[in-house]
Amino acid sequence: MSMTFLNIEFLVASAVGLLTAAGIYLILRRRTFPVILGLSLLTYGVNIFLFASGRLMVNAPPILNKYAEVPYTDPLPQALVLTAIVISFGMTAVVVMIALAAYLSARDDKIDMPHHPEDEGEDA
Amino acid sequence: MSLFLIAALPFLGAVFPALLIRAGRNASASAAGLTTFLAFVGLMLHAPAVFRGEVIQVGVDWLPALGLNANFFLDGLGFLFATMILGIGLLIILYARFYLSREDPMGQFYTYLLLFQGAMVGIVLSDNILLLLVFWELTSLSSFLLIGYWKHLPEGRQGARMALAVTGSGGLAMIGGMMILGHIAGSYDLSVILQNKDLIQASPLYLPALILILLGCFTKSAQFPFHFWLPHAMAAPTPVSAYLHSATMVKAGLFLMARLWPVLAGTPEWFYIVATTGLVTMLLGAVIALFKDDLKALLAFSTVSHLGLITMLLGFGTKIAAVTAVFHIINHATFKAALFMSAGIVDHEAHTRDIKRLGGLRHLMPVTATLAIVASLSMAGIPPFNGFLSKEMMLEETVHTLWGGSHYVVPALALVAALFSAAYSFRFIGHVFLGKTRDDYPAKPHDPGFGMWAGPALLITLVILIGLFSAKLAGPLVAVAAGAVIGGAELPYYSLKLWHGLTPALYMSAVAVIGGLILLKMHAPLMRAWNAAPRPEAKQIFDAVMRTLTKLSQIVTDGLHNGAITRYAFLMMLFIIGISYYAYSTGTVATPTRDVQAIGAIPAIAWFCLVVATLAVVAKHRQRQLSLVLIGVVGLVVSLGFNYLSAPDLALTQLSVEVVTMVLLLLALNFMPKDSPVEAPMWVRLRDGGIAVVGGLGAAALIYALMLRDFALPSISEFHLANSYKGGGGTNVVNVILVDFRGYDTFGEIIVLGIAALVIYALTEAVLGTRVRAYLLNRKPDMPQAGDAHPMMMVVATRVMMPLALMVAAYIFFRGHNLPGGGFIAGLIAAIALLMQYMASGFSWASERQRMFYHGTIGSGVLIAAATGLGSWFSGSPFLTSAFGYLHWAPLEEFEWATAALFDLGVFLAVVGAVLLALESLARFAWQPGISSEHAMDINPARDDAAEAAEGEA
């Protein structure tokens, strides 16, 4: 390939890769806040991935033109990703709330549970 | 009455006893009784057809793809069992009304009982083995509730758990067996399976299927070595024991063996497994029963023994043995239910079931004594009662049975079992009712009221009448039921009568009776020997096994699931990378078919910003506020990217979601530490970095490869583009997909969003109800405060912007169907407009001035969307079919109306409600006394007017 890396596909793919990598790294941290950040980054990566699975086009929005025959980009991934964006907002909100409630209750924002020796109890 | 209704009636009726208990115990019991009676009458209406030999079938395809059909059929066997289940059920309901004390929650009892009854009726009427399995599991669950009904008794809870563990694991095995059986026969419908005897018995899978199904039957019917749960289930109230262990639960296993008899029986495997198990169980149960002092334990082991007897008969595989089995099922149900109820009466009146403390009761409770003695004699096999008839037929059969080449094994062991059976029956009579009246009963025993002995009395009448007029009374029922068991083949010659002449069986019966009397005479020394002899205690073994299993599962669970979420995430990533690599290394990659597209300088700069911001988030993630700002940059570039790549709707959505998410995260961060400490050692960070890089490279390579190739298969997107305007009436294809083509998804989505908001609200309520509230009220800010919490500039600006923002929201909403926009985006913008007021003027001030009830907003959004969807039913179209048209109003341009807009309104409301409820909940954490102000700003602009007015006055 004689071209430089300055093409849409490469930039989008590299952005997906970078967001995914950053997301994974932050998800593996041990405090709630970085994990939430990681989930957000991973969400961006996944959404762009899904979006790009419809192949990329510039200046071809899926808004039907009554007056001319013009190309349209694939609308289906867009609809799916729109849903995904809203749902991931809902998920982030719940996760943030859980993290906050856990922090306020335990005054600790580690995501790993402290290991208790199992208390054996059988109801007799 | 339709078979559907007969099977459904107990389930439908199960609601009423629990509800009607408020109206009194009689109302509750009547509801249960009436339900059962109705089902019984419905069943009896089919009796003439069944006795004519017809098979009644009804069915609907439920999940045809799985072969699961709601098919029911009623033949002789089903009729016999359904009659017993409903008939004895009716007697039990009457008996329980008087047996249960005032402290027992009777409504619950009848509800459980009806659930159980429904499950049993379902089993015996099912024509589909998958449906049968569903009912089978239901009996395990509902019997668990019944056995553990006295929750305060540890024995009750343990007995219930044991029964559930044993019958439940048997059920699990049976699922496997039934699956194999259905696989061999090519259908899960019993009526088909029953026609395929040769196919099934020739299959190499016959033996595994047989063993698995028998495991289910043996556990349910308490066959050795699974018999131990039944005596422990005696901790249940006596009506439960009488019902479960005479006519229903334990008979389910026998029923299934009888049901599948035409296809499974007749092979050596069947004979040796089933007949041997039955024989051993019969012998073991009878021996143990003799040495039990608890009345109910004696009856429990006697039940085990009789179940073994019937199993053995089914195992013989001959037609005449099957007839005998059916006959004994009827007889056992009658005398055993009566015996359990009598034992319950003794317990109820004398306050003990210990045989050692009883005796001489015949004078104190003559009615009960008469009933119990007749039932016991029938159980012992004394003429002229019905137990004698079937027992003699059984002994006759054993004489003709060859086991392992020997003519003597089966009859000899059966004789010993019969002998012990006679002995414990005599003991039940001799040591409880006969003998001297004592003066040390825990309570003064006397006969109970009519309601309590009516049930047993009716059964005893049957015991006597069937004994005397067997051919007339029981003959037709035995004939149709046995006919069904042997699969419609011609019935063998048999005669149900007391006197068959001087047959070997008669001699054996005589030996059994005499031997039984001798055994009873020697009972005291035998009992001492029994107690001295070492023997395995089933409960201890069971408990040890359960303990080991619990330990094992604890080790496995704790090993895998130790609470270290970081580790789960790490393993998950490894796994994903692993299977991705596997997929890559085993798949093929096509050659690229698409060219890359050149890019301009400005988009490339935006990309550069994204890269820098993302790297900075990772590098600076310990400084939480900074990383929030940086992640905002990422979100912004992503929105711009969507816009550049022809996705204006996505860009708008991403942008508005970004705003809301940032506010949310800032609110949360306010209460959390502002820094993350360094915790993981360097090698862990390097390891995570390595995983992250591999994962990122994989994702990038995959999407890059994807983008350079065309679709392998035609996409459905063309359909959406072509039909968006014609079918959905909109030119914004993305919006039409959301509100029309995939409207159902969107409907689900707004519900999910609403639920998420409600979860947040509920969590807030829960957390603020704990000591966290005190902490928050006294909390000191951990950062320097601005000193100007509600700046005047911001308050004024947001007030000006509020109507504008709402106008934009309305505009975006209305144009959404044809141009970028729609309910989601409009909802987010409207939410942001309101949010600005909260931010500028403070939570307290703003919430006092807005009257929206967010729960209601979410709810009305979902309801409007649902109503729009349902509206399409009126025009005979499926859920969520949209309609649209165009209107001309003189001064305006042509505009469109579409029901989809109404649906989008629902989406709009749900989004506004959900976003605001979530943020409002978080904001409530910040409330502290003194934070509320009557002014929107820290500085009240009206003070100058007030000062001027004061000056003017002065």
JSON list of C-alpha atoms in Angstrom, two decimals, chain B residues 143-312:
[
{"chain": "B", "resi": 143, "resn": "SER", "atom": "CA", "xyz": [-44.23, -30.96, 47.87]},
{"chain": "B", "resi": 144, "resn": "PHE", "atom": "CA", "xyz": [-41.22, -29.13, 49.31]},
{"chain": "B", "resi": 145, "resn": "LEU", "atom": "CA", "xyz": [-43.58, -26.39, 50.45]},
{"chain": "B", "resi": 146, "resn": "LEU", "atom": "CA", "xyz": [-46.02, -28.91, 51.86]},
{"chain": "B", "resi": 147, "resn": "ILE", "atom": "CA", "xyz": [-43.46, -31.05, 53.70]},
{"chain": "B", "resi": 148, "resn": "GLY", "atom": "CA", "xyz": [-41.82, -27.96, 55.17]},
{"chain": "B", "resi": 149, "resn": "TYR", "atom": "CA", "xyz": [-45.20, -26.45, 56.04]},
{"chain": "B", "resi": 150, "resn": "TRP", "atom": "CA", "xyz": [-44.37, -26.37, 59.74]},
{"chain": "B", "resi": 151, "resn": "LYS", "atom": "CA", "xyz": [-41.49, -24.01, 59.20]},
{"chain": "B", "resi": 152, "resn": "HIS", "atom": "CA", "xyz": [-40.78, -23.73, 62.90]},
{"chain": "B", "resi": 153, "resn": "LEU", "atom": "CA", "xyz": [-39.84, -27.41, 63.16]},
{"chain": "B", "resi": 154, "resn": "PRO", "atom": "CA", "xyz": [-36.24, -28.21, 62.19]},
{"chain": "B", "resi": 155, "resn": "GLU", "atom": "CA", "xyz": [-37.32, -31.76, 61.21]},
{"chain": "B", "resi": 156, "resn": "GLY", "atom": "CA", "xyz": [-39.86, -30.25, 58.85]},
{"chain": "B", "resi": 157, "resn": "ARG", "atom": "CA", "xyz": [-37.29, -28.08, 57.15]},
{"chain": "B", "resi": 158, "resn": "GLN", "atom": "CA", "xyz": [-34.73, -30.87, 56.96]},
{"chain": "B", "resi": 159, "resn": "GLY", "atom": "CA", "xyz": [-37.29, -33.35, 55.69]},
{"chain": "B", "resi": 160, "resn": "ALA", "atom": "CA", "xyz": [-38.43, -30.91, 53.04]},
{"chain": "B", "resi": 161, "resn": "ARG", "atom": "CA", "xyz": [-34.88, -30.22, 51.94]},
{"chain": "B", "resi": 162, "resn": "MET", "atom": "CA", "xyz": [-34.08, -33.90, 51.80]},
{"chain": "B", "resi": 163, "resn": "ALA", "atom": "CA", "xyz": [-37.18, -34.68, 49.75]},
{"chain": "B", "resi": 164, "resn": "LEU", "atom": "CA", "xyz": [-36.37, -31.85, 47.37]},
{"chain": "B", "resi": 165, "resn": "ALA", "atom": "CA", "xyz": [-32.73, -32.87, 47.03]},
{"chain": "B", "resi": 166, "resn": "VAL", "atom": "CA", "xyz": [-33.56, -36.52, 46.33]},
{"chain": "B", "resi": 167, "resn": "THR", "atom": "CA", "xyz": [-36.58, -36.10, 44.09]},
{"chain": "B", "resi": 168, "resn": "GLY", "atom": "CA", "xyz": [-35.07, -33.03, 42.45]},
{"chain": "B", "resi": 169, "resn": "SER", "atom": "CA", "xyz": [-31.87, -34.81, 41.45]},
{"chain": "B", "resi": 170, "resn": "GLY", "atom": "CA", "xyz": [-33.93, -37.76, 40.26]},
{"chain": "B", "resi": 171, "resn": "GLY", "atom": "CA", "xyz": [-35.93, -35.31, 38.19]},
{"chain": "B", "resi": 172, "resn": "LEU", "atom": "CA", "xyz": [-32.72, -34.01, 36.72]},
{"chain": "B", "resi": 173, "resn": "ALA", "atom": "CA", "xyz": [-31.73, -37.50, 35.64]},
{"chain": "B", "resi": 174, "resn": "MET", "atom": "CA", "xyz": [-35.18, -38.00, 34.22]},
{"chain": "B", "resi": 175, "resn": "ILE", "atom": "CA", "xyz": [-34.93, -34.90, 32.06]},
{"chain": "B", "resi": 176, "resn": "GLY", "atom": "CA", "xyz": [-31.92, -36.53, 30.42]},
{"chain": "B", "resi": 177, "resn": "GLY", "atom": "CA", "xyz": [-33.75, -39.81, 30.03]},
{"chain": "B", "resi": 178, "resn": "MET", "atom": "CA", "xyz": [-36.81, -38.18, 28.50]},
{"chain": "B", "resi": 179, "resn": "MET", "atom": "CA", "xyz": [-34.67, -36.20, 26.09]},
{"chain": "B", "resi": 180, "resn": "ILE", "atom": "CA", "xyz": [-33.03, -39.42, 24.90]},
{"chain": "B", "resi": 181, "resn": "LEU", "atom": "CA", "xyz": [-36.38, -41.14, 24.66]},
{"chain": "B", "resi": 182, "resn": "GLY", "atom": "CA", "xyz": [-37.83, -38.30, 22.60]},
{"chain": "B", "resi": 183, "resn": "HIS", "atom": "CA", "xyz": [-34.73, -38.32, 20.45]},
{"chain": "B", "resi": 184, "resn": "ILE", "atom": "CA", "xyz": [-35.07, -42.02, 19.72]},
{"chain": "B", "resi": 185, "resn": "ALA", "atom": "CA", "xyz": [-38.78, -41.83, 18.98]},
{"chain": "B", "resi": 186, "resn": "GLY", "atom": "CA", "xyz": [-38.47, -38.60, 17.01]},
{"chain": "B", "resi": 187, "resn": "SER", "atom": "CA", "xyz": [-41.27, -36.99, 18.97]},
{"chain": "B", "resi": 188, "resn": "TYR", "atom": "CA", "xyz": [-41.91, -35.82, 22.48]},
{"chain": "B", "resi": 189, "resn": "ASP", "atom": "CA", "xyz": [-45.58, -36.75, 22.31]},
{"chain": "B", "resi": 190, "resn": "LEU", "atom": "CA", "xyz": [-46.39, -39.75, 24.45]},
{"chain": "B", "resi": 191, "resn": "SER", "atom": "CA", "xyz": [-48.98, -41.06, 22.06]},
{"chain": "B", "resi": 192, "resn": "VAL", "atom": "CA", "xyz": [-46.26, -41.25, 19.39]},
{"chain": "B", "resi": 193, "resn": "ILE", "atom": "CA", "xyz": [-43.60, -42.64, 21.72]},
{"chain": "B", "resi": 194, "resn": "LEU", "atom": "CA", "xyz": [-45.93, -45.39, 22.92]},
{"chain": "B", "resi": 195, "resn": "GLN", "atom": "CA", "xyz": [-46.30, -46.68, 19.35]},
{"chain": "B", "resi": 196, "resn": "ASN", "atom": "CA", "xyz": [-42.56, -47.16, 18.90]},
{"chain": "B", "resi": 197, "resn": "LYS", "atom": "CA", "xyz": [-41.67, -50.03, 21.18]},
{"chain": "B", "resi": 198, "resn": "ASP", "atom": "CA", "xyz": [-39.42, -51.88, 18.74]},
{"chain": "B", "resi": 199, "resn": "LEU", "atom": "CA", "xyz": [-37.59, -48.76, 17.65]},
{"chain": "B", "resi": 200, "resn": "ILE", "atom": "CA", "xyz": [-36.87, -47.74, 21.24]},
{"chain": "B", "resi": 201, "resn": "GLN", "atom": "CA", "xyz": [-35.84, -51.15, 22.53]},
{"chain": "B", "resi": 202, "resn": "ALA", "atom": "CA", "xyz": [-33.55, -51.72, 19.56]},
{"chain": "B", "resi": 203, "resn": "SER", "atom": "CA", "xyz": [-31.78, -48.41, 20.04]},
{"chain": "B", "resi": 204, "resn": "PRO", "atom": "CA", "xyz": [-28.29, -48.45, 21.62]},
{"chain": "B", "resi": 205, "resn": "LEU", "atom": "CA", "xyz": [-29.52, -45.52, 23.70]},
{"chain": "B", "resi": 206, "resn": "TYR", "atom": "CA", "xyz": [-32.28, -47.63, 25.25]},
{"chain": "B", "resi": 207, "resn": "LEU", "atom": "CA", "xyz": [-30.29, -48.57, 28.34]},
{"chain": "B", "resi": 208, "resn": "PRO", "atom": "CA", "xyz": [-29.08, -45.05, 29.21]},
{"chain": "B", "resi": 209, "resn": "ALA", "atom": "CA", "xyz": [-32.59, -43.70, 28.69]},
{"chain": "B", "resi": 210, "resn": "LEU", "atom": "CA", "xyz": [-34.04, -46.48, 30.81]},
{"chain": "B", "resi": 211, "resn": "ILE", "atom": "CA", "xyz": [-31.61, -45.94, 33.66]},
{"chain": "B", "resi": 212, "resn": "LEU", "atom": "CA", "xyz": [-32.08, -42.17, 33.69]},
{"chain": "B", "resi": 213, "resn": "ILE", "atom": "CA", "xyz": [-35.86, -42.40, 33.61]},
{"chain": "B", "resi": 214, "resn": "LEU", "atom": "CA", "xyz": [-35.86, -45.06, 36.28]},
{"chain": "B", "resi": 215, "resn": "LEU", "atom": "CA", "xyz": [-33.66, -42.87, 38.49]},
{"chain": "B", "resi": 216, "resn": "GLY", "atom": "CA", "xyz": [-36.42, -40.27, 38.32]},
{"chain": "B", "resi": 217, "resn": "CYS", "atom": "CA", "xyz": [-39.11, -42.84, 39.08]},
{"chain": "B", "resi": 218, "resn": "PHE", "atom": "CA", "xyz": [-37.20, -44.56, 41.88]},
{"chain": "B", "resi": 219, "resn": "THR", "atom": "CA", "xyz": [-36.35, -41.34, 43.69]},
{"chain": "B", "resi": 220, "resn": "LYS", "atom": "CA", "xyz": [-39.92, -40.13, 43.43]},
{"chain": "B", "resi": 221, "resn": "SER", "atom": "CA", "xyz": [-41.40, -43.43, 44.52]},
{"chain": "B", "resi": 222, "resn": "ALA", "atom": "CA", "xyz": [-38.88, -43.89, 47.33]},
{"chain": "B", "resi": 223, "resn": "GLN", "atom": "CA", "xyz": [-37.32, -47.10, 46.02]},
{"chain": "B", "resi": 224, "resn": "PHE", "atom": "CA", "xyz": [-34.17, -48.52, 47.59]},
{"chain": "B", "resi": 225, "resn": "PRO", "atom": "CA", "xyz": [-31.61, -46.93, 47.91]},
{"chain": "B", "resi": 226, "resn": "PHE", "atom": "CA", "xyz": [-33.51, -43.64, 47.67]},
{"chain": "B", "resi": 227, "resn": "HIS", "atom": "CA", "xyz": [-36.23, -44.69, 50.12]},
{"chain": "B", "resi": 228, "resn": "PHE", "atom": "CA", "xyz": [-34.84, -42.70, 53.04]},
{"chain": "B", "resi": 229, "resn": "TRP", "atom": "CA", "xyz": [-36.44, -39.37, 52.21]},
{"chain": "B", "resi": 230, "resn": "LEU", "atom": "CA", "xyz": [-39.97, -40.66, 52.64]},
{"chain": "B", "resi": 231, "resn": "PRO", "atom": "CA", "xyz": [-39.84, -41.37, 56.40]},
{"chain": "B", "resi": 232, "resn": "HIS", "atom": "CA", "xyz": [-38.22, -37.98, 56.96]},
{"chain": "B", "resi": 233, "resn": "ALA", "atom": "CA", "xyz": [-41.00, -36.31, 55.02]},
{"chain": "B", "resi": 234, "resn": "MET", "atom": "CA", "xyz": [-43.27, -37.50, 57.85]},
{"chain": "B", "resi": 235, "resn": "ALA", "atom": "CA", "xyz": [-42.40, -34.31, 59.68]},
{"chain": "B", "resi": 236, "resn": "ALA", "atom": "CA", "xyz": [-45.14, -32.77, 57.59]},
{"chain": "B", "resi": 237, "resn": "PRO", "atom": "CA", "xyz": [-48.65, -32.38, 58.98]},
{"chain": "B", "resi": 238, "resn": "THR", "atom": "CA", "xyz": [-50.54, -35.67, 58.70]},
{"chain": "B", "resi": 239, "resn": "PRO", "atom": "CA", "xyz": [-52.93, -34.52, 55.94]},
{"chain": "B", "resi": 240, "resn": "VAL", "atom": "CA", "xyz": [-49.87, -33.88, 53.80]},
{"chain": "B", "resi": 241, "resn": "SER", "atom": "CA", "xyz": [-48.43, -37.30, 54.56]},
{"chain": "B", "resi": 242, "resn": "ALA", "atom": "CA", "xyz": [-51.76, -38.94, 53.89]},
{"chain": "B", "resi": 243, "resn": "TYR", "atom": "CA", "xyz": [-52.04, -37.20, 50.54]},
{"chain": "B", "resi": 244, "resn": "LEU", "atom": "CA", "xyz": [-48.44, -37.40, 49.34]},
{"chain": "B", "resi": 245, "resn": "HIS", "atom": "CA", "xyz": [-47.75, -40.93, 50.45]},
{"chain": "B", "resi": 246, "resn": "SER", "atom": "CA", "xyz": [-50.93, -42.75, 49.67]},
{"chain": "B", "resi": 247, "resn": "ALA", "atom": "CA", "xyz": [-52.29, -41.49, 46.41]},
{"chain": "B", "resi": 248, "resn": "THR", "atom": "CA", "xyz": [-50.09, -38.87, 44.85]},
{"chain": "B", "resi": 249, "resn": "MET", "atom": "CA", "xyz": [-46.44, -37.86, 45.08]},
{"chain": "B", "resi": 250, "resn": "VAL", "atom": "CA", "xyz": [-44.89, -41.29, 45.58]},
{"chain": "B", "resi": 251, "resn": "LYS", "atom": "CA", "xyz": [-47.29, -42.80, 43.08]},
{"chain": "B", "resi": 252, "resn": "ALA", "atom": "CA", "xyz": [-45.99, -40.47, 40.41]},
{"chain": "B", "resi": 253, "resn": "GLY", "atom": "CA", "xyz": [-42.96, -42.70, 39.89]},
{"chain": "B", "resi": 254, "resn": "LEU", "atom": "CA", "xyz": [-45.21, -45.75, 39.63]},
{"chain": "B", "resi": 255, "resn": "PHE", "atom": "CA", "xyz": [-47.46, -43.87, 37.25]},
{"chain": "B", "resi": 256, "resn": "LEU", "atom": "CA", "xyz": [-44.59, -43.08, 34.96]},
{"chain": "B", "resi": 257, "resn": "MET", "atom": "CA", "xyz": [-43.30, -46.65, 35.00]},
{"chain": "B", "resi": 258, "resn": "ALA", "atom": "CA", "xyz": [-46.83, -47.79, 34.14]},
{"chain": "B", "resi": 259, "resn": "ARG", "atom": "CA", "xyz": [-47.19, -45.08, 31.50]},
{"chain": "B", "resi": 260, "resn": "LEU", "atom": "CA", "xyz": [-43.97, -46.06, 29.74]},
{"chain": "B", "resi": 261, "resn": "TRP", "atom": "CA", "xyz": [-44.50, -49.76, 30.40]},
{"chain": "B", "resi": 262, "resn": "PRO", "atom": "CA", "xyz": [-45.55, -50.52, 26.80]},
{"chain": "B", "resi": 263, "resn": "VAL", "atom": "CA", "xyz": [-42.25, -49.25, 25.39]},
{"chain": "B", "resi": 264, "resn": "LEU", "atom": "CA", "xyz": [-39.75, -49.84, 28.18]},
{"chain": "B", "resi": 265, "resn": "ALA", "atom": "CA", "xyz": [-40.88, -53.09, 29.78]},
{"chain": "B", "resi": 266, "resn": "GLY", "atom": "CA", "xyz": [-40.29, -56.63, 28.62]},
{"chain": "B", "resi": 267, "resn": "THR", "atom": "CA", "xyz": [-36.52, -56.57, 28.29]},
{"chain": "B", "resi": 268, "resn": "PRO", "atom": "CA", "xyz": [-34.14, -58.38, 30.66]},
{"chain": "B", "resi": 269, "resn": "GLU", "atom": "CA", "xyz": [-32.67, -55.00, 31.65]},
{"chain": "B", "resi": 270, "resn": "TRP", "atom": "CA", "xyz": [-36.08, -53.76, 32.70]},
{"chain": "B", "resi": 271, "resn": "PHE", "atom": "CA", "xyz": [-36.82, -56.96, 34.57]},
{"chain": "B", "resi": 272, "resn": "TYR", "atom": "CA", "xyz": [-33.58, -57.12, 36.52]},
{"chain": "B", "resi": 273, "resn": "ILE", "atom": "CA", "xyz": [-33.43, -53.42, 37.38]},
{"chain": "B", "resi": 274, "resn": "VAL", "atom": "CA", "xyz": [-37.07, -52.80, 38.18]},
{"chain": "B", "resi": 275, "resn": "ALA", "atom": "CA", "xyz": [-38.17, -56.11, 39.64]},
{"chain": "B", "resi": 276, "resn": "THR", "atom": "CA", "xyz": [-35.05, -56.47, 41.80]},
{"chain": "B", "resi": 277, "resn": "THR", "atom": "CA", "xyz": [-35.25, -52.92, 43.10]},
{"chain": "B", "resi": 278, "resn": "GLY", "atom": "CA", "xyz": [-38.92, -53.44, 43.88]},
{"chain": "B", "resi": 279, "resn": "LEU", "atom": "CA", "xyz": [-38.30, -56.73, 45.64]},
{"chain": "B", "resi": 280, "resn": "VAL", "atom": "CA", "xyz": [-35.48, -55.34, 47.78]},
{"chain": "B", "resi": 281, "resn": "THR", "atom": "CA", "xyz": [-37.49, -52.25, 48.63]},
{"chain": "B", "resi": 282, "resn": "MET", "atom": "CA", "xyz": [-40.53, -54.31, 49.55]},
{"chain": "B", "resi": 283, "resn": "LEU", "atom": "CA", "xyz": [-38.52, -56.53, 51.87]},
{"chain": "B", "resi": 284, "resn": "LEU", "atom": "CA", "xyz": [-36.47, -53.77, 53.44]},
{"chain": "B", "resi": 285, "resn": "GLY", "atom": "CA", "xyz": [-39.44, -51.46, 54.01]},
{"chain": "B", "resi": 286, "resn": "ALA", "atom": "CA", "xyz": [-41.45, -54.24, 55.64]},
{"chain": "B", "resi": 287, "resn": "VAL", "atom": "CA", "xyz": [-38.65, -55.26, 57.99]},
{"chain": "B", "resi": 288, "resn": "ILE", "atom": "CA", "xyz": [-37.84, -51.72, 59.10]},
{"chain": "B", "resi": 289, "resn": "ALA", "atom": "CA", "xyz": [-41.54, -50.89, 59.55]},
{"chain": "B", "resi": 290, "resn": "LEU", "atom": "CA", "xyz": [-41.87, -53.59, 62.19]},
{"chain": "B", "resi": 291, "resn": "PHE", "atom": "CA", "xyz": [-39.26, -51.87, 64.36]},
{"chain": "B", "resi": 292, "resn": "LYS", "atom": "CA", "xyz": [-40.60, -48.35, 64.21]},
{"chain": "B", "resi": 293, "resn": "ASP", "atom": "CA", "xyz": [-42.31, -46.99, 67.30]},
{"chain": "B", "resi": 294, "resn": "ASP", "atom": "CA", "xyz": [-43.61, -43.86, 65.66]},
{"chain": "B", "resi": 295, "resn": "LEU", "atom": "CA", "xyz": [-47.00, -44.53, 64.06]},
{"chain": "B", "resi": 296, "resn": "LYS", "atom": "CA", "xyz": [-46.24, -42.39, 61.06]},
{"chain": "B", "resi": 297, "resn": "ALA", "atom": "CA", "xyz": [-42.76, -43.86, 60.64]},
{"chain": "B", "resi": 298, "resn": "LEU", "atom": "CA", "xyz": [-44.31, -47.34, 60.66]},
{"chain": "B", "resi": 299, "resn": "LEU", "atom": "CA", "xyz": [-46.74, -46.26, 57.98]},
{"chain": "B", "resi": 300, "resn": "ALA", "atom": "CA", "xyz": [-43.96, -44.54, 56.05]},
{"chain": "B", "resi": 301, "resn": "PHE", "atom": "CA", "xyz": [-41.85, -47.68, 55.81]},
{"chain": "B", "resi": 302, "resn": "SER", "atom": "CA", "xyz": [-44.94, -49.72, 55.08]},
{"chain": "B", "resi": 303, "resn": "THR", "atom": "CA", "xyz": [-45.57, -47.32, 52.20]},
{"chain": "B", "resi": 304, "resn": "VAL", "atom": "CA", "xyz": [-42.02, -47.84, 51.01]},
{"chain": "B", "resi": 305, "resn": "SER", "atom": "CA", "xyz": [-42.64, -51.57, 51.12]},
{"chain": "B", "resi": 306, "resn": "HIS", "atom": "CA", "xyz": [-45.90, -51.39, 49.19]},
{"chain": "B", "resi": 307, "resn": "LEU", "atom": "CA", "xyz": [-44.36, -49.11, 46.60]},
{"chain": "B", "resi": 308, "resn": "GLY", "atom": "CA", "xyz": [-41.67, -51.74, 46.22]},
{"chain": "B", "resi": 309, "resn": "LEU", "atom": "CA", "xyz": [-44.34, -54.35, 45.74]},
{"chain": "B", "resi": 310, "resn": "ILE", "atom": "CA", "xyz": [-45.99, -52.41, 42.92]},
{"chain": "B", "resi": 311, "resn": "THR", "atom": "CA", "xyz": [-42.62, -51.61, 41.34]},
{"chain": "B", "resi": 312, "resn": "MET", "atom": "CA", "xyz": [-41.72, -55.28, 41.42]}
]
